[in-house]
Every structure is written in structure tokens, then in C-alpha cells.
Short mmCIF file of the C-alpha atoms (twelve columns), coordinates in Angstrom:
data_MODEL
# 
_entry.id   MODEL 
# 
loop_
_atom_site.group_PDB 
_atom_site.id 
_atom_site.type_symbol 
_atom_site.label_atom_id 
_atom_site.label_alt_id 
_atom_site.label_comp_id 
_atom_site.label_asym_id 
_atom_site.label_seq_id 
_atom_site.Cartn_x 
_atom_site.Cartn_y 
_atom_site.Cartn_z 
_atom_site.pdbx_PDB_model_num 
ATOM 1   C CA . MET A 1   -79.435 72.288 89.991  1 
ATOM 2   C CA . LYS A 2   -78.769 69.273 87.629  1 
ATOM 3   C CA . ILE A 3   -75.964 68.635 85.928  1 
ATOM 4   C CA . ALA A 4   -76.140 65.641 83.501  1 
ATOM 5   C CA . THR A 5   -73.758 64.104 80.755  1 
ATOM 6   C CA . TYR A 6   -74.779 62.133 77.961  1 
ATOM 7   C CA . ASN A 7   -73.024 59.970 74.771  1 
ATOM 8   C CA . VAL A 8   -75.912 60.062 72.459  1 
ATOM 9   C CA . GLU A 9   -74.068 57.588 69.995  1 
ATOM 10  C CA . ASN A 10  -73.738 59.456 66.821  1 
ATOM 11  C CA . LEU A 11  -76.241 61.203 66.307  1 
ATOM 12  C CA . PHE A 12  -75.228 62.880 62.537  1 
ATOM 13  C CA . ASP A 13  -77.947 65.386 60.435  1 
ATOM 14  C CA . LEU A 14  -78.204 64.251 56.806  1 
ATOM 15  C CA . GLU A 15  -76.192 67.201 55.669  1 
ATOM 16  C CA . LYS A 16  -73.479 65.979 53.186  1 
ATOM 17  C CA . ASN A 17  -70.558 68.113 54.525  1 
ATOM 18  C CA . GLY A 18  -68.183 67.112 56.976  1 
ATOM 19  C CA . TYR A 19  -66.539 63.734 57.277  1 
ATOM 20  C CA . LYS A 20  -68.783 60.897 58.582  1 
ATOM 21  C CA . TYR A 21  -69.273 56.821 59.043  1 
ATOM 22  C CA . LYS A 22  -69.840 55.234 55.937  1 
ATOM 23  C CA . GLU A 23  -73.307 53.872 57.691  1 
ATOM 24  C CA . TYR A 24  -74.726 57.627 58.103  1 
ATOM 25  C CA . LYS A 25  -73.773 59.317 54.945  1 
ATOM 26  C CA . ALA A 26  -76.907 60.337 54.195  1 
ATOM 27  C CA . ASN A 27  -79.692 59.288 51.931  1 
ATOM 28  C CA . GLY A 28  -77.866 56.244 51.043  1 
ATOM 29  C CA . LYS A 29  -78.125 52.151 51.250  1 
ATOM 30  C CA . SER A 30  -77.648 52.235 54.803  1 
ATOM 31  C CA . LEU A 31  -81.293 54.210 55.032  1 
ATOM 32  C CA . TRP A 32  -79.649 57.253 57.168  1 
ATOM 33  C CA . ASN A 33  -82.337 58.922 56.418  1 
ATOM 34  C CA . LYS A 34  -85.077 62.285 57.174  1 
ATOM 35  C CA . LYS A 35  -87.510 59.133 58.929  1 
ATOM 36  C CA . ASN A 36  -84.763 57.271 60.524  1 
ATOM 37  C CA . TYR A 37  -83.010 60.726 61.263  1 
ATOM 38  C CA . LYS A 38  -85.821 61.538 63.161  1 
ATOM 39  C CA . ILE A 39  -86.618 58.414 64.614  1 
ATOM 40  C CA . LYS A 40  -83.597 59.229 66.493  1 
ATOM 41  C CA . LEU A 41  -83.741 62.970 67.615  1 
ATOM 42  C CA . GLU A 42  -87.608 61.966 69.418  1 
ATOM 43  C CA . ASN A 43  -85.751 59.546 71.047  1 
ATOM 44  C CA . LEU A 44  -83.015 61.015 71.892  1 
ATOM 45  C CA . SER A 45  -85.173 63.980 73.453  1 
ATOM 46  C CA . ARG A 46  -87.328 62.060 75.414  1 
ATOM 47  C CA . VAL A 47  -84.204 60.505 77.105  1 
ATOM 48  C CA . ILE A 48  -82.693 64.311 77.565  1 
ATOM 49  C CA . LYS A 49  -86.744 65.622 78.834  1 
ATOM 50  C CA . ASP A 50  -86.910 62.949 81.196  1 
ATOM 51  C CA . ILE A 51  -84.061 63.906 82.538  1 
ATOM 52  C CA . ASP A 52  -84.228 66.942 82.714  1 
ATOM 53  C CA . ALA A 53  -81.973 68.729 83.640  1 
ATOM 54  C CA . ASP A 54  -80.378 72.553 83.391  1 
ATOM 55  C CA . ILE A 55  -77.081 71.762 81.775  1 
ATOM 56  C CA . ILE A 56  -76.292 68.842 79.928  1 
ATOM 57  C CA . ALA A 57  -72.932 67.710 78.369  1 
ATOM 58  C CA . LEU A 58  -73.729 65.385 74.911  1 
ATOM 59  C CA . GLN A 59  -70.938 63.423 72.884  1 
ATOM 60  C CA . GLU A 60  -70.685 62.163 69.916  1 
ATOM 61  C CA . ILE A 61  -72.915 64.825 68.216  1 
ATOM 62  C CA . HIS A 62  -71.475 65.412 64.314  1 
ATOM 63  C CA . SER A 63  -71.977 69.041 64.068  1 
ATOM 64  C CA . LEU A 64  -73.466 72.599 64.942  1 
ATOM 65  C CA . LYS A 65  -76.551 71.609 63.085  1 
ATOM 66  C CA . ALA A 66  -77.462 68.452 64.558  1 
ATOM 67  C CA . LEU A 67  -77.521 70.299 67.981  1 
ATOM 68  C CA . LYS A 68  -80.291 73.016 66.872  1 
ATOM 69  C CA . ASP A 69  -82.255 70.153 65.726  1 
ATOM 70  C CA . LEU A 70  -82.032 68.459 68.699  1 
ATOM 71  C CA . ARG A 71  -82.834 71.341 70.603  1 
ATOM 72  C CA . PHE A 72  -85.954 71.651 68.460  1 
ATOM 73  C CA . ALA A 73  -86.725 68.665 69.102  1 
ATOM 74  C CA . LEU A 74  -86.673 68.984 72.367  1 
ATOM 75  C CA . LYS A 75  -89.175 72.496 72.174  1 
ATOM 76  C CA . GLN A 76  -91.413 70.763 70.424  1 
ATOM 77  C CA . LYS A 77  -91.245 68.831 73.825  1 
ATOM 78  C CA . GLY A 78  -92.284 71.312 76.251  1 
ATOM 79  C CA . LEU A 79  -88.189 71.688 76.928  1 
ATOM 80  C CA . TYR A 80  -86.696 74.403 76.611  1 
ATOM 81  C CA . TYR A 81  -83.024 75.166 75.668  1 
ATOM 82  C CA . GLN A 82  -81.486 78.511 75.233  1 
ATOM 83  C CA . TYR A 83  -78.390 78.099 75.307  1 
ATOM 84  C CA . TYR A 84  -75.794 75.943 73.121  1 
ATOM 85  C CA . SER A 85  -72.093 75.655 72.177  1 
ATOM 86  C CA . ILE A 86  -70.992 72.842 70.336  1 
ATOM 87  C CA . ALA A 87  -67.090 72.063 69.813  1 
ATOM 88  C CA . ASP A 88  -66.419 71.811 66.291  1 
ATOM 89  C CA . LYS A 89  -63.683 73.731 65.209  1 
ATOM 90  C CA . LYS A 90  -62.203 70.375 64.099  1 
ATOM 91  C CA . ASP A 91  -63.622 68.025 61.823  1 
ATOM 92  C CA . THR A 92  -63.408 65.265 63.347  1 
ATOM 93  C CA . ALA A 93  -66.809 63.177 62.791  1 
ATOM 94  C CA . ILE A 94  -68.140 63.728 66.491  1 
ATOM 95  C CA . LYS A 95  -68.158 66.052 69.198  1 
ATOM 96  C CA . VAL A 96  -68.192 67.602 72.566  1 
ATOM 97  C CA . ALA A 97  -71.493 69.756 72.669  1 
ATOM 98  C CA . PHE A 98  -73.831 71.201 75.902  1 
ATOM 99  C CA . LEU A 99  -77.672 72.557 76.173  1 
ATOM 100 C CA . SER A 100 -78.411 75.128 78.856  1 
ATOM 101 C CA . LYS A 101 -81.157 77.132 80.632  1 
ATOM 102 C CA . ILE A 102 -77.691 78.633 82.311  1 
ATOM 103 C CA . PRO A 103 -76.325 81.461 80.205  1 
ATOM 104 C CA . PHE A 104 -72.756 80.982 80.146  1 
ATOM 105 C CA . VAL A 105 -70.162 83.616 80.162  1 
ATOM 106 C CA . TYR A 106 -67.859 81.969 77.023  1 
ATOM 107 C CA . SER A 107 -67.791 78.983 76.053  1 
ATOM 108 C CA . LYS A 108 -64.042 77.627 73.924  1 
ATOM 109 C CA . GLU A 109 -62.765 74.632 72.639  1 
ATOM 110 C CA . LEU A 110 -59.768 73.658 73.979  1 
ATOM 111 C CA . ALA A 111 -57.625 71.714 71.975  1 
ATOM 112 C CA . VAL A 112 -55.540 68.760 72.649  1 
ATOM 113 C CA . THR A 113 -53.134 68.238 69.699  1 
ATOM 114 C CA . SER A 114 -53.064 69.717 66.227  1 
ATOM 115 C CA . SER A 115 -53.981 65.621 65.232  1 
ATOM 116 C CA . TYR A 116 -58.003 64.388 64.743  1 
ATOM 117 C CA . LYS A 117 -56.780 61.593 66.378  1 
ATOM 118 C CA . TYR A 118 -57.561 63.345 69.562  1 
ATOM 119 C CA . ARG A 119 -61.389 65.406 70.077  1 
ATOM 120 C CA . ASN A 120 -60.898 69.483 71.559  1 
ATOM 121 C CA . ILE A 121 -62.300 69.564 75.302  1 
ATOM 122 C CA . LEU A 122 -65.665 71.809 75.072  1 
ATOM 123 C CA . GLU A 123 -64.774 74.983 78.191  1 
ATOM 124 C CA . SER A 124 -67.396 76.906 78.986  1 
ATOM 125 C CA . LYS A 125 -67.223 79.204 82.306  1 
ATOM 126 C CA . PHE A 126 -71.057 80.226 83.698  1 
ATOM 127 C CA . LYS A 127 -71.493 82.523 86.280  1 
ATOM 128 C CA . ILE A 128 -74.184 81.723 89.008  1 
ATOM 129 C CA . ASN A 129 -75.270 83.680 91.973  1 
ATOM 130 C CA . ASN A 130 -72.272 85.677 90.798  1 
ATOM 131 C CA . LYS A 131 -69.943 82.239 91.849  1 
ATOM 132 C CA . ASP A 132 -68.535 81.222 88.879  1 
ATOM 133 C CA . LEU A 133 -68.483 77.561 87.456  1 
ATOM 134 C CA . TYR A 134 -66.265 76.047 85.105  1 
ATOM 135 C CA . LEU A 135 -67.011 72.903 83.128  1 
ATOM 136 C CA . PHE A 136 -65.162 71.207 81.044  1 
ATOM 137 C CA . ILE A 137 -67.253 68.456 78.356  1 
ATOM 138 C CA . ASN A 138 -64.649 65.198 77.870  1 
ATOM 139 C CA . HIS A 139 -64.829 62.534 74.659  1 
ATOM 140 C CA . TRP A 140 -61.680 60.714 74.894  1 
ATOM 141 C CA . LYS A 141 -60.388 58.163 72.732  1 
ATOM 142 C CA . SER A 142 -61.793 54.828 73.045  1 
ATOM 143 C CA . LYS A 143 -60.032 51.809 74.129  1 
ATOM 144 C CA . ALA A 144 -58.916 50.814 70.318  1 
ATOM 145 C CA . GLY A 145 -56.468 52.627 71.972  1 
ATOM 146 C CA . PRO A 146 -53.613 52.445 74.384  1 
ATOM 147 C CA . GLU A 147 -53.400 54.451 77.671  1 
ATOM 148 C CA . SER A 148 -51.002 56.542 77.114  1 
ATOM 149 C CA . MET A 149 -53.652 58.500 74.563  1 
ATOM 150 C CA . ARG A 150 -55.861 59.046 76.885  1 
ATOM 151 C CA . ILE A 151 -53.379 60.208 78.778  1 
ATOM 152 C CA . VAL A 152 -52.207 62.794 76.236  1 
ATOM 153 C CA . SER A 153 -55.996 63.772 77.471  1 
ATOM 154 C CA . ALA A 154 -55.973 63.997 80.866  1 
ATOM 155 C CA . LYS A 155 -52.541 66.325 80.078  1 
ATOM 156 C CA . ALA A 156 -53.915 68.909 78.236  1 
ATOM 157 C CA . LEU A 157 -56.683 69.364 80.995  1 
ATOM 158 C CA . ARG A 158 -54.859 69.339 83.397  1 
ATOM 159 C CA . LYS A 159 -52.632 71.899 82.412  1 
ATOM 160 C CA . ARG A 160 -55.423 74.312 81.639  1 
ATOM 161 C CA . VAL A 161 -57.564 73.702 85.027  1 
ATOM 162 C CA . GLU A 162 -53.507 74.620 86.597  1 
ATOM 163 C CA . THR A 163 -53.865 77.908 84.592  1 
ATOM 164 C CA . ILE A 164 -57.508 78.219 86.694  1 
ATOM 165 C CA . GLY A 165 -56.577 77.060 89.966  1 
ATOM 166 C CA . TYR A 166 -57.591 73.794 91.505  1 
ATOM 167 C CA . ASP A 167 -59.134 76.017 94.050  1 
ATOM 168 C CA . LYS A 168 -62.011 77.317 92.039  1 
ATOM 169 C CA . ASN A 169 -65.897 75.615 91.145  1 
ATOM 170 C CA . ILE A 170 -64.311 72.993 88.372  1 
ATOM 171 C CA . ILE A 171 -66.299 70.050 86.394  1 
ATOM 172 C CA . LEU A 172 -65.008 67.027 84.300  1 
ATOM 173 C CA . LEU A 173 -67.061 65.087 82.475  1 
ATOM 174 C CA . GLY A 174 -68.316 63.803 79.322  1 
ATOM 175 C CA . ASP A 175 -66.649 59.449 77.958  1 
ATOM 176 C CA . PHE A 176 -63.563 59.327 79.196  1 
ATOM 177 C CA . ASN A 177 -63.217 55.862 78.270  1 
ATOM 178 C CA . SER A 178 -62.412 55.246 81.421  1 
ATOM 179 C CA . HIS A 179 -63.026 53.273 84.609  1 
ATOM 180 C CA . TYR A 180 -63.228 54.937 87.532  1 
ATOM 181 C CA . GLU A 181 -60.784 52.829 89.020  1 
ATOM 182 C CA . GLU A 182 -59.384 52.163 85.798  1 
ATOM 183 C CA . HIS A 183 -55.712 52.074 87.540  1 
ATOM 184 C CA . ILE A 184 -56.643 48.912 88.815  1 
ATOM 185 C CA . LYS A 185 -58.639 47.419 85.817  1 
ATOM 186 C CA . PHE A 186 -55.928 48.356 83.856  1 
ATOM 187 C CA . LYS A 187 -53.894 45.944 84.850  1 
ATOM 188 C CA . ARG A 188 -54.951 43.314 83.121  1 
ATOM 189 C CA . LYS A 189 -55.710 44.556 80.252  1 
ATOM 190 C CA . ARG A 190 -51.907 44.864 79.276  1 
ATOM 191 C CA . GLU A 191 -52.600 45.911 75.683  1 
ATOM 192 C CA . HIS A 192 -53.696 48.850 76.849  1 
ATOM 193 C CA . ASN A 193 -50.631 49.396 79.229  1 
ATOM 194 C CA . ASP A 194 -47.788 51.113 76.824  1 
ATOM 195 C CA . THR A 195 -46.963 53.373 80.213  1 
ATOM 196 C CA . ASN A 196 -46.982 51.517 82.974  1 
ATOM 197 C CA . GLY A 197 -49.874 51.237 84.698  1 
ATOM 198 C CA . LYS A 198 -50.004 55.678 84.996  1 
ATOM 199 C CA . THR A 199 -53.161 56.308 83.414  1 
ATOM 200 C CA . GLY A 200 -55.201 59.220 82.653  1 
ATOM 201 C CA . ILE A 201 -58.146 59.810 85.008  1 
ATOM 202 C CA . ASN A 202 -56.853 58.448 88.255  1 
ATOM 203 C CA . HIS A 203 -52.542 59.465 88.441  1 
ATOM 204 C CA . VAL A 204 -53.277 62.981 86.110  1 
ATOM 205 C CA . LEU A 205 -56.318 63.789 87.128  1 
ATOM 206 C CA . LYS A 206 -55.643 62.516 90.704  1 
ATOM 207 C CA . THR A 207 -58.788 60.491 91.933  1 
ATOM 208 C CA . LEU A 208 -56.799 57.527 93.625  1 
ATOM 209 C CA . LYS A 209 -56.559 58.427 96.749  1 
ATOM 210 C CA . GLN A 210 -60.755 60.141 97.395  1 
ATOM 211 C CA . ASN A 211 -62.308 56.288 97.253  1 
ATOM 212 C CA . GLN A 212 -65.009 57.202 100.316 1 
ATOM 213 C CA . LYS A 213 -68.260 58.503 100.029 1 
ATOM 214 C CA . ALA A 214 -68.599 62.799 99.484  1 
ATOM 215 C CA . SER A 215 -69.912 63.141 102.742 1 
ATOM 216 C CA . GLU A 216 -66.244 61.603 105.266 1 
ATOM 217 C CA . VAL A 217 -63.899 62.384 102.023 1 
ATOM 218 C CA . LYS A 218 -61.353 64.666 102.817 1 
ATOM 219 C CA . TYR A 219 -59.419 67.624 101.152 1 
ATOM 220 C CA . VAL A 220 -56.115 66.104 99.258  1 
ATOM 221 C CA . LYS A 221 -54.435 68.953 97.463  1 
ATOM 222 C CA . ASN A 222 -55.061 69.553 93.895  1 
ATOM 223 C CA . ASN A 223 -57.415 66.279 93.785  1 
ATOM 224 C CA . PHE A 224 -60.489 65.742 91.394  1 
ATOM 225 C CA . TYR A 225 -62.975 63.621 93.520  1 
ATOM 226 C CA . ASN A 226 -65.067 61.328 91.170  1 
ATOM 227 C CA . LEU A 227 -68.691 61.295 91.797  1 
ATOM 228 C CA . TRP A 228 -69.055 57.393 91.162  1 
ATOM 229 C CA . TYR A 229 -67.468 56.782 94.606  1 
ATOM 230 C CA . ASP A 230 -70.539 58.579 96.308  1 
ATOM 231 C CA . ALA A 231 -73.207 56.041 94.783  1 
ATOM 232 C CA . ASN A 232 -73.723 51.763 95.653  1 
ATOM 233 C CA . GLU A 233 -71.812 50.523 93.664  1 
ATOM 234 C CA . LYS A 234 -73.322 48.373 91.848  1 
ATOM 235 C CA . ASP A 235 -74.953 50.863 90.263  1 
ATOM 236 C CA . ARG A 236 -71.529 52.670 89.150  1 
ATOM 237 C CA . TYR A 237 -71.816 51.985 85.792  1 
ATOM 238 C CA . SER A 238 -73.328 53.874 82.133  1 
ATOM 239 C CA . TYR A 239 -72.253 50.782 80.300  1 
ATOM 240 C CA . ILE A 240 -72.292 47.379 79.076  1 
ATOM 241 C CA . TYR A 241 -69.813 45.453 76.781  1 
ATOM 242 C CA . LYS A 242 -69.654 41.388 76.566  1 
ATOM 243 C CA . GLY A 243 -72.268 41.525 79.469  1 
ATOM 244 C CA . LYS A 244 -69.878 43.673 81.979  1 
ATOM 245 C CA . LYS A 245 -71.138 46.776 83.364  1 
ATOM 246 C CA . GLU A 246 -68.623 49.358 82.707  1 
ATOM 247 C CA . SER A 247 -68.789 53.440 83.817  1 
ATOM 248 C CA . LEU A 248 -67.013 55.193 80.421  1 
ATOM 249 C CA . ASP A 249 -68.826 57.778 81.779  1 
ATOM 250 C CA . ASN A 250 -67.364 60.028 84.801  1 
ATOM 251 C CA . ILE A 251 -68.143 63.762 86.615  1 
ATOM 252 C CA . LEU A 252 -65.079 64.419 88.486  1 
ATOM 253 C CA . ILE A 253 -65.415 67.787 90.891  1 
ATOM 254 C CA . SER A 254 -63.078 70.002 92.199  1 
ATOM 255 C CA . GLN A 255 -62.885 69.952 96.071  1 
ATOM 256 C CA . SER A 256 -64.460 73.675 96.215  1 
ATOM 257 C CA . LEU A 257 -67.650 72.281 95.319  1 
ATOM 258 C CA . LEU A 258 -67.705 69.820 97.985  1 
ATOM 259 C CA . ASN A 259 -66.875 72.181 101.012 1 
ATOM 260 C CA . LYS A 260 -70.705 73.124 101.083 1 
ATOM 261 C CA . LYS A 261 -70.930 76.633 100.316 1 
ATOM 262 C CA . ASP A 262 -71.791 78.919 97.493  1 
ATOM 263 C CA . ILE A 263 -72.102 76.444 95.042  1 
ATOM 264 C CA . SER A 264 -71.821 72.875 96.116  1 
ATOM 265 C CA . TYR A 265 -72.836 68.976 95.321  1 
ATOM 266 C CA . VAL A 266 -75.121 67.768 96.748  1 
ATOM 267 C CA . ASN A 267 -74.465 63.774 98.803  1 
ATOM 268 C CA . ASN A 268 -75.724 61.176 96.916  1 
ATOM 269 C CA . SER A 269 -77.501 62.800 94.015  1 
ATOM 270 C CA . ILE A 270 -75.362 61.098 91.758  1 
ATOM 271 C CA . THR A 271 -76.992 58.707 89.449  1 
ATOM 272 C CA . ASN A 272 -77.128 56.893 85.665  1 
ATOM 273 C CA . PHE A 273 -80.547 57.213 84.641  1 
ATOM 274 C CA . ASP A 274 -81.699 53.522 84.206  1 
ATOM 275 C CA . LYS A 275 -85.560 53.507 83.403  1 
ATOM 276 C CA . GLU A 276 -86.830 50.665 82.187  1 
ATOM 277 C CA . TYR A 277 -87.916 52.106 78.540  1 
ATOM 278 C CA . LEU A 278 -84.017 52.254 77.046  1 
ATOM 279 C CA . PHE A 279 -82.881 48.451 78.368  1 
ATOM 280 C CA . LYS A 280 -83.834 45.531 76.219  1 
ATOM 281 C CA . LYS A 281 -83.587 41.835 78.442  1 
ATOM 282 C CA . LYS A 282 -79.892 42.644 79.930  1 
ATOM 283 C CA . ARG A 283 -78.175 45.074 77.232  1 
ATOM 284 C CA . ILE A 284 -79.038 48.708 77.218  1 
ATOM 285 C CA . PHE A 285 -80.883 49.212 73.852  1 
ATOM 286 C CA . ARG A 286 -79.021 51.149 72.131  1 
ATOM 287 C CA . TRP A 287 -79.482 52.723 68.552  1 
ATOM 288 C CA . GLN A 288 -80.378 49.671 66.383  1 
ATOM 289 C CA . VAL A 289 -78.276 48.900 63.034  1 
ATOM 290 C CA . SER A 290 -77.467 45.688 61.459  1 
ATOM 291 C CA . ARG A 291 -74.032 44.126 61.277  1 
ATOM 292 C CA . ALA A 292 -75.020 42.518 57.091  1 
ATOM 293 C CA . ARG A 293 -71.917 43.836 54.698  1 
ATOM 294 C CA . ILE A 294 -73.984 47.194 54.232  1 
ATOM 295 C CA . PRO A 295 -75.023 48.436 57.849  1 
ATOM 296 C CA . LYS A 296 -79.025 49.912 57.720  1 
ATOM 297 C CA . HIS A 297 -80.849 51.669 60.273  1 
ATOM 298 C CA . LYS A 298 -83.770 49.643 62.450  1 
ATOM 299 C CA . GLY A 299 -85.277 53.125 63.835  1 
ATOM 300 C CA . LYS A 300 -85.559 52.437 66.763  1 
ATOM 301 C CA . GLY A 301 -84.003 52.364 70.357  1 
ATOM 302 C CA . TYR A 302 -81.904 55.291 72.014  1 
ATOM 303 C CA . SER A 303 -77.886 55.359 72.443  1 
ATOM 304 C CA . ASP A 304 -75.408 52.295 73.877  1 
ATOM 305 C CA . HIS A 305 -74.590 54.863 76.926  1 
ATOM 306 C CA . LEU A 306 -76.715 56.087 80.052  1 
ATOM 307 C CA . ALA A 307 -76.692 59.475 80.950  1 
ATOM 308 C CA . VAL A 308 -74.625 60.341 84.466  1 
ATOM 309 C CA . LEU A 309 -76.663 63.189 86.623  1 
ATOM 310 C CA . ALA A 310 -75.555 64.543 89.886  1 
ATOM 311 C CA . LYS A 311 -77.271 68.053 91.288  1 
ATOM 312 C CA . PHE A 312 -75.922 70.782 93.445  1 
ATOM 313 C CA . ARG A 313 -76.622 73.056 95.771  1 
ATOM 314 C CA . VAL A 314 -76.404 76.801 95.168  1 
ATOM 315 C CA . THR A 315 -77.133 79.787 98.287  1 
ATOM 316 C CA . ASN A 316 -76.356 83.054 98.132  1 
# 
């Protein structure tokens, strides 16, 4: 079973309803129109088709309409996702969602706070071979905000996990806007450090003591294991900022998914999706929008993030 996460970079529909960034107002001077929307859908569906995950978590989806349009573009390419869900109860500009070949038992939103500064987390439960699997799709506050804002999301997530139980099969994935060792990088970024050095991904979700390969990691009670540690260090990235590779997108798993029973992580399977066509020179070939006074869509590119994927073994 292949599970992936992909920040698709601002997939806005062409409807007039809902808050949108100025360059995504439909049929305006920025050229966000039917032609460019179709190109964006075509390009994203190429990537997702090539990944061919059983479940793919998505970030930066504007609406259910945009999700359905992406799903239809994939169907035209021969990849059919029968099941889907989006966290759209809060009218934020961009939301999290998923597409799945596997039916879900339920999918519901986990409210972080009532503030529109925080996007809701999407909690979904699957039953696979009569075994429960919980997915939590995240898109935490960007580095435009301090670490305290990401900690708010982390605490809401942790509180819900405590209710379900750490012994369950749980996957936390998405765009955390956090490096897998944020607590180390964080010390050099004073503008973000309003938490006395504590981070959401490492301290709240407890990924501090699990820095070995999956085949070597030892059980630490109530901790999550960040799958990036199971990849070669040079390959641990999904984003490039000013020439530096970053791992903003993460997949964290509960300890039960390491025990090789029922549902379990396949060692050495974590990877970014780094096909050659997703790069231009040494940069990720993101969706191209000019930087003019009135920004204009150029009708080429994919996303500013690479997808991240991992495989899981399911036994009877």
C-alpha cells in the first residue's frame, strides 16, 4: 500500500465564491482563466498519476470543486480515485484533502482553533483487512509566522491522538512547514523562536529521540517516528528555498506501524518524488506566475513542493 503527501501549490477553482489570493481571482488581469486552470490540472494530474498512490494527502486545495476537477483530470488519465474528502468547514483560502482508492470509515475535521490563521486538520479512519488505520492530514502555519503558531496545531493534533491511543496505527502527514530536525535548525532562526526553543514537530509530537533507521529504531513510549530518518540524508527534502533543500513535508508514524504486524511500514521505502521533469535547472519547477505589479500566470510548471511517499505492508 502506497501513501503519499503532496502540496500542489494553490489549486484554485474558477468560481467566484470563497476567499482567494488576488492573482487567483477568476478571469482577471492575472490570467487565472480556463486555459491556465486546465494546464494546472493537467500538470498536477501527470505527477499524481506517476506517483500512483493508494491514498494521497493533498494541501493547498481551494475547494471541493477544485478537488473534484483534479479527480476528473486523473480519471481521464486512467487513474480513478473513488473516495475523496476535504476539510472545507472553515473558509480558509486553501485547505487539506485526500484522494483514495480505499474506502474510509469516516473523515472529519479537527479544528485547531476558531481563528482563520489556522487551517483545520483532516482526520480520516480506514479499515484495511479488518485493521484500523488513522490518517491526519496537516498544513501548519508557514514560516511567515513564529513557532508558537505551529505548536498550536501540534497540540491540537496530539490531544486527539491521545484520545485514540498511541498504540493504534496512526500516520501524521502533510506540510508541517517544519524540518524533521526543526529543533536544531530553529536555534539559528531567532525571528521564529518565541517558544524557548521548543518546536511542534519535535517536542510536542515527540520525534526527538528517534533518529535511527526504521530497522534499528527502538520503541519509545508515545513517540512518533519521522520516516525521513529512513532515507539517505541527501534525499531528505521536498522543497528548495534560496538553493537550500528543506523537508517541510513529513510523514510520521506511530510505533505500531514499525512492529511488522498487520499494517507496517516497509523499510527504506520513504522517498521524495523527484522526477527530472519536476526540475528546471536546479530548482523545483513550480507553477509560474510573473512578479510584475500585476502578477500573471504563464501556463507552465507544477508545484513548489515535491511529493513524499512511503509504502506499507498489509498482512492478513
